Structure formats: C-alpha cells, structure tokens
mmCIF file of N, CA and C in Angstrom:
data_model
loop_
_atom_site.group_PDB
_atom_site.id
_atom_site.type_symbol
_atom_site.label_atom_id
_atom_site.label_comp_id
_atom_site.label_asym_id
_atom_site.label_seq_id
_atom_site.Cartn_x
_atom_site.Cartn_y
_atom_site.Cartn_z
ATOM 1 N N MET A 1 39.710 9.035 -71.574
ATOM 2 C CA MET A 1 38.954 10.278 -71.373
ATOM 3 C C MET A 1 37.830 10.056 -70.230
ATOM 4 N N ASN A 2 37.281 8.833 -70.194
ATOM 5 C CA ASN A 2 36.279 8.539 -69.279
ATOM 6 C C ASN A 2 36.709 7.999 -67.926
ATOM 7 N N ASP A 3 38.019 7.690 -67.663
ATOM 8 C CA ASP A 3 38.358 7.132 -66.388
ATOM 9 C C ASP A 3 38.384 8.192 -65.392
ATOM 10 N N CYS A 4 38.079 7.783 -64.138
ATOM 11 C CA CYS A 4 37.922 8.737 -62.989
ATOM 12 C C CYS A 4 39.276 9.531 -62.680
ATOM 13 N N GLY A 5 40.347 8.839 -62.884
ATOM 14 C CA GLY A 5 41.666 9.521 -62.559
ATOM 15 C C GLY A 5 41.772 10.764 -63.306
ATOM 16 N N SER A 6 41.696 10.651 -64.668
ATOM 17 C CA SER A 6 41.926 11.795 -65.527
ATOM 18 C C SER A 6 40.879 12.970 -65.215
ATOM 19 N N GLN A 7 39.637 12.524 -64.900
ATOM 20 C CA GLN A 7 38.627 13.572 -64.551
ATOM 21 C C GLN A 7 38.906 14.225 -63.254
ATOM 22 N N ILE A 8 39.344 13.414 -62.262
ATOM 23 C CA ILE A 8 39.770 14.009 -60.991
ATOM 24 C C ILE A 8 40.852 15.059 -61.273
ATOM 25 N N GLU A 9 41.871 14.813 -62.049
ATOM 26 C CA GLU A 9 42.944 15.625 -62.286
ATOM 27 C C GLU A 9 42.461 16.927 -63.043
ATOM 28 N N LYS A 10 41.607 16.651 -63.889
ATOM 29 C CA LYS A 10 41.182 17.887 -64.729
ATOM 30 C C LYS A 10 40.164 18.784 -63.983
ATOM 31 N N SER A 11 39.538 18.175 -63.021
ATOM 32 C CA SER A 11 38.386 18.865 -62.427
ATOM 33 C C SER A 11 38.790 19.677 -61.245
ATOM 34 N N ASN A 12 38.783 21.018 -61.247
ATOM 35 C CA ASN A 12 39.247 21.809 -60.179
ATOM 36 C C ASN A 12 38.070 21.957 -59.157
ATOM 37 N N ASN A 13 36.888 21.993 -59.545
ATOM 38 C CA ASN A 13 35.720 22.109 -58.654
ATOM 39 C C ASN A 13 35.042 20.782 -58.342
ATOM 40 N N PHE A 14 35.693 19.713 -58.614
ATOM 41 C CA PHE A 14 35.268 18.436 -58.233
ATOM 42 C C PHE A 14 33.879 17.981 -58.851
ATOM 43 N N VAL A 15 33.654 18.484 -60.055
ATOM 44 C CA VAL A 15 32.410 18.054 -60.694
ATOM 45 C C VAL A 15 32.703 17.362 -62.047
ATOM 46 N N CYS A 16 32.211 16.167 -62.271
ATOM 47 C CA CYS A 16 32.518 15.460 -63.468
ATOM 48 C C CYS A 16 31.613 15.991 -64.632
ATOM 49 N N LYS A 17 32.331 16.116 -65.731
ATOM 50 C CA LYS A 17 31.539 16.427 -67.032
ATOM 51 C C LYS A 17 30.957 15.180 -67.633
ATOM 52 N N ILE A 18 29.716 15.275 -67.866
ATOM 53 C CA ILE A 18 29.077 14.085 -68.493
ATOM 54 C C ILE A 18 29.420 14.188 -69.996
ATOM 55 N N VAL A 19 30.249 13.276 -70.419
ATOM 56 C CA VAL A 19 30.798 13.246 -71.802
ATOM 57 C C VAL A 19 29.765 13.121 -72.807
ATOM 58 N N ASP A 20 28.831 12.099 -72.797
ATOM 59 C CA ASP A 20 27.744 11.866 -73.718
ATOM 60 C C ASP A 20 26.642 11.258 -73.027
ATOM 61 N N SER A 21 25.640 11.963 -72.616
ATOM 62 C CA SER A 21 24.546 11.352 -71.914
ATOM 63 C C SER A 21 23.599 10.476 -72.771
ATOM 64 N N ALA A 22 23.759 10.639 -74.089
ATOM 65 C CA ALA A 22 23.030 9.759 -75.056
ATOM 66 C C ALA A 22 23.445 8.349 -74.992
ATOM 67 N N ILE A 23 24.709 8.202 -74.605
ATOM 68 C CA ILE A 23 25.200 6.713 -74.555
ATOM 69 C C ILE A 23 25.241 6.343 -73.202
ATOM 70 N N SER A 24 24.458 5.322 -72.895
ATOM 71 C CA SER A 24 24.118 5.041 -71.486
ATOM 72 C C SER A 24 25.428 4.561 -70.708
ATOM 73 N N ARG A 25 26.282 3.874 -71.433
ATOM 74 C CA ARG A 25 27.473 3.302 -70.750
ATOM 75 C C ARG A 25 28.331 4.499 -70.253
ATOM 76 N N GLN A 26 28.494 5.353 -71.225
ATOM 77 C CA GLN A 26 29.313 6.630 -70.865
ATOM 78 C C GLN A 26 28.622 7.385 -69.670
ATOM 79 N N TYR A 27 27.300 7.502 -69.750
ATOM 80 C CA TYR A 27 26.536 8.287 -68.751
ATOM 81 C C TYR A 27 26.727 7.654 -67.396
ATOM 82 N N LYS A 28 26.745 6.346 -67.307
ATOM 83 C CA LYS A 28 26.907 5.545 -66.094
ATOM 84 C C LYS A 28 28.253 5.805 -65.516
ATOM 85 N N ILE A 29 29.301 5.803 -66.361
ATOM 86 C CA ILE A 29 30.700 6.078 -66.027
ATOM 87 C C ILE A 29 30.819 7.456 -65.407
ATOM 88 N N SER A 30 30.233 8.501 -66.159
ATOM 89 C CA SER A 30 30.298 9.822 -65.669
ATOM 90 C C SER A 30 29.601 9.935 -64.289
ATOM 91 N N ILE A 31 28.464 9.351 -64.195
ATOM 92 C CA ILE A 31 27.739 9.525 -62.802
ATOM 93 C C ILE A 31 28.607 8.813 -61.786
ATOM 94 N N THR A 32 29.230 7.666 -62.012
ATOM 95 C CA THR A 32 30.228 6.972 -61.089
ATOM 96 C C THR A 32 31.327 7.908 -60.711
ATOM 97 N N CYS A 33 31.876 8.561 -61.791
ATOM 98 C CA CYS A 33 33.018 9.490 -61.483
ATOM 99 C C CYS A 33 32.646 10.742 -60.633
ATOM 100 N N ARG A 34 31.370 11.150 -60.882
ATOM 101 C CA ARG A 34 30.853 12.375 -60.199
ATOM 102 C C ARG A 34 30.735 11.975 -58.818
ATOM 103 N N ASN A 35 30.114 10.894 -58.460
ATOM 104 C CA ASN A 35 30.000 10.388 -57.065
ATOM 105 C C ASN A 35 31.260 10.134 -56.340
ATOM 106 N N ALA A 36 32.307 9.625 -57.061
ATOM 107 C CA ALA A 36 33.588 9.424 -56.514
ATOM 108 C C ALA A 36 34.253 10.754 -56.218
ATOM 109 N N LEU A 37 34.036 11.765 -57.115
ATOM 110 C CA LEU A 37 34.601 13.068 -56.850
ATOM 111 C C LEU A 37 33.929 13.759 -55.620
ATOM 112 N N LEU A 38 32.651 13.603 -55.478
ATOM 113 C CA LEU A 38 32.061 14.319 -54.396
ATOM 114 C C LEU A 38 32.536 13.597 -53.068
ATOM 115 N N GLU A 39 32.650 12.367 -53.112
ATOM 116 C CA GLU A 39 33.117 11.510 -51.875
ATOM 117 C C GLU A 39 34.556 11.961 -51.602
ATOM 118 N N TYR A 40 35.370 12.030 -52.560
ATOM 119 C CA TYR A 40 36.753 12.478 -52.492
ATOM 120 C C TYR A 40 36.832 13.878 -51.874
ATOM 121 N N ASN A 41 36.025 14.745 -52.278
ATOM 122 C CA ASN A 41 35.987 16.181 -51.921
ATOM 123 C C ASN A 41 35.590 16.129 -50.336
ATOM 124 N N ALA A 42 34.577 15.385 -50.046
ATOM 125 C CA ALA A 42 34.043 15.346 -48.718
ATOM 126 C C ALA A 42 35.208 14.842 -47.680
ATOM 127 N N ILE A 43 35.771 13.778 -48.133
ATOM 128 C CA ILE A 43 36.953 13.133 -47.381
ATOM 129 C C ILE A 43 38.060 14.131 -47.187
ATOM 130 N N SER A 44 38.548 14.842 -48.328
ATOM 131 C CA SER A 44 39.669 15.716 -48.107
ATOM 132 C C SER A 44 39.323 16.932 -47.237
ATOM 133 N N MET A 45 37.933 17.391 -47.311
ATOM 134 C CA MET A 45 37.560 18.506 -46.497
ATOM 135 C C MET A 45 37.652 18.067 -44.965
ATOM 136 N N LYS A 46 37.168 16.781 -44.718
ATOM 137 C CA LYS A 46 37.335 16.273 -43.225
ATOM 138 C C LYS A 46 38.719 16.214 -42.891
ATOM 139 N N LEU A 47 39.586 15.727 -43.714
ATOM 140 C CA LEU A 47 40.987 15.580 -43.367
ATOM 141 C C LEU A 47 41.588 16.905 -43.036
ATOM 142 N N ASN A 48 41.253 17.916 -43.943
ATOM 143 C CA ASN A 48 41.904 19.331 -43.777
ATOM 144 C C ASN A 48 41.294 19.920 -42.437
ATOM 145 N N GLN A 49 40.068 19.627 -42.118
ATOM 146 C CA GLN A 49 39.554 20.044 -40.743
ATOM 147 C C GLN A 49 40.240 19.480 -39.606
ATOM 148 N N ARG A 50 40.341 18.189 -39.786
ATOM 149 C CA ARG A 50 41.153 17.434 -38.745
ATOM 150 C C ARG A 50 42.632 17.954 -38.499
ATOM 151 N N PHE A 51 43.182 18.251 -39.674
ATOM 152 C CA PHE A 51 44.609 18.579 -39.631
ATOM 153 C C PHE A 51 44.728 20.005 -39.044
ATOM 154 N N ALA A 52 43.732 20.781 -39.402
ATOM 155 C CA ALA A 52 43.697 22.194 -38.838
ATOM 156 C C ALA A 52 43.462 22.144 -37.338
ATOM 157 N N ILE A 53 42.679 21.248 -36.855
ATOM 158 C CA ILE A 53 42.404 21.106 -35.439
ATOM 159 C C ILE A 53 43.666 20.573 -34.726
ATOM 160 N N SER A 54 44.208 19.570 -35.253
ATOM 161 C CA SER A 54 45.529 19.025 -34.728
ATOM 162 C C SER A 54 46.741 19.971 -34.657
ATOM 163 N N LEU A 55 46.708 20.873 -35.653
ATOM 164 C CA LEU A 55 47.772 21.955 -35.666
ATOM 165 C C LEU A 55 47.450 22.963 -34.638
ATOM 166 N N LYS A 56 46.139 23.229 -34.381
ATOM 167 C CA LYS A 56 45.840 24.213 -33.370
ATOM 168 C C LYS A 56 46.268 23.572 -31.919
ATOM 169 N N TYR A 57 45.959 22.330 -31.726
ATOM 170 C CA TYR A 57 46.346 21.779 -30.375
ATOM 171 C C TYR A 57 47.803 21.607 -30.361
ATOM 172 N N GLN A 58 48.655 21.490 -31.350
ATOM 173 C CA GLN A 58 49.980 21.273 -31.377
ATOM 174 C C GLN A 58 50.560 22.742 -30.966
ATOM 175 N N LYS A 59 50.064 23.769 -31.478
ATOM 176 C CA LYS A 59 50.508 25.132 -31.184
ATOM 177 C C LYS A 59 50.267 25.420 -29.680
ATOM 178 N N GLU A 60 49.065 25.064 -29.275
ATOM 179 C CA GLU A 60 48.829 25.168 -27.824
ATOM 180 C C GLU A 60 49.634 24.450 -26.952
ATOM 181 N N TYR A 61 49.893 23.267 -27.292
ATOM 182 C CA TYR A 61 50.814 22.376 -26.546
ATOM 183 C C TYR A 61 52.259 22.937 -26.542
ATOM 184 N N ASP A 62 52.758 23.414 -27.655
ATOM 185 C CA ASP A 62 54.093 23.972 -27.713
ATOM 186 C C ASP A 62 54.162 25.256 -26.820
ATOM 187 N N ALA A 63 53.133 25.997 -26.924
ATOM 188 C CA ALA A 63 53.113 27.342 -26.107
ATOM 189 C C ALA A 63 53.125 26.995 -24.664
ATOM 190 N N SER A 64 52.309 25.973 -24.252
ATOM 191 C CA SER A 64 52.307 25.572 -22.829
ATOM 192 C C SER A 64 53.648 24.982 -22.319
ATOM 193 N N ALA A 65 54.182 24.160 -23.201
ATOM 194 C CA ALA A 65 55.463 23.528 -22.912
ATOM 195 C C ALA A 65 56.633 24.409 -22.684
ATOM 196 N N TRP A 66 56.553 25.529 -23.239
ATOM 197 C CA TRP A 66 57.696 26.462 -23.062
ATOM 198 C C TRP A 66 57.576 27.523 -22.066
ATOM 199 N N GLN A 67 56.344 27.538 -21.426
ATOM 200 C CA GLN A 67 56.067 28.648 -20.449
ATOM 201 C C GLN A 67 56.772 28.317 -19.055
#
C-alpha cells in the first residue's frame, strides 16, 4: 500500500495520500512518493510539450515537402 508504484497507479491527480502521519516511517514514505509523483508529473508535462512541438514541426515539414 505504501510503495510508490501503487500510489502512482491509483493517483489521477498525482498527489500522494499520507497513509498515517502519526507513524514517522510511513510519513517519510508518503512524502517521498509525493515528491516522486510531482517530479513524474513535471517530466511527463515537459515530454508532452516537446512531443506537441515536434508534431507541429512534422506537420509543417510535411506540408512544405508536398508543395
């Protein structure tokens, strides 16, 4: 339940749920997962932006190549 993988799968909005903040070990795991999720979200957004940019250039290239 506390591993990052399952939390990433279950979390649509990329926010980790702190399972039990009273237990310091679980709290640290949750914070680590949360940071990993935020980083993952940032990286995927950058990749999506790059991909969108490359698709735009690809379309422009295709259009100019066939003129």
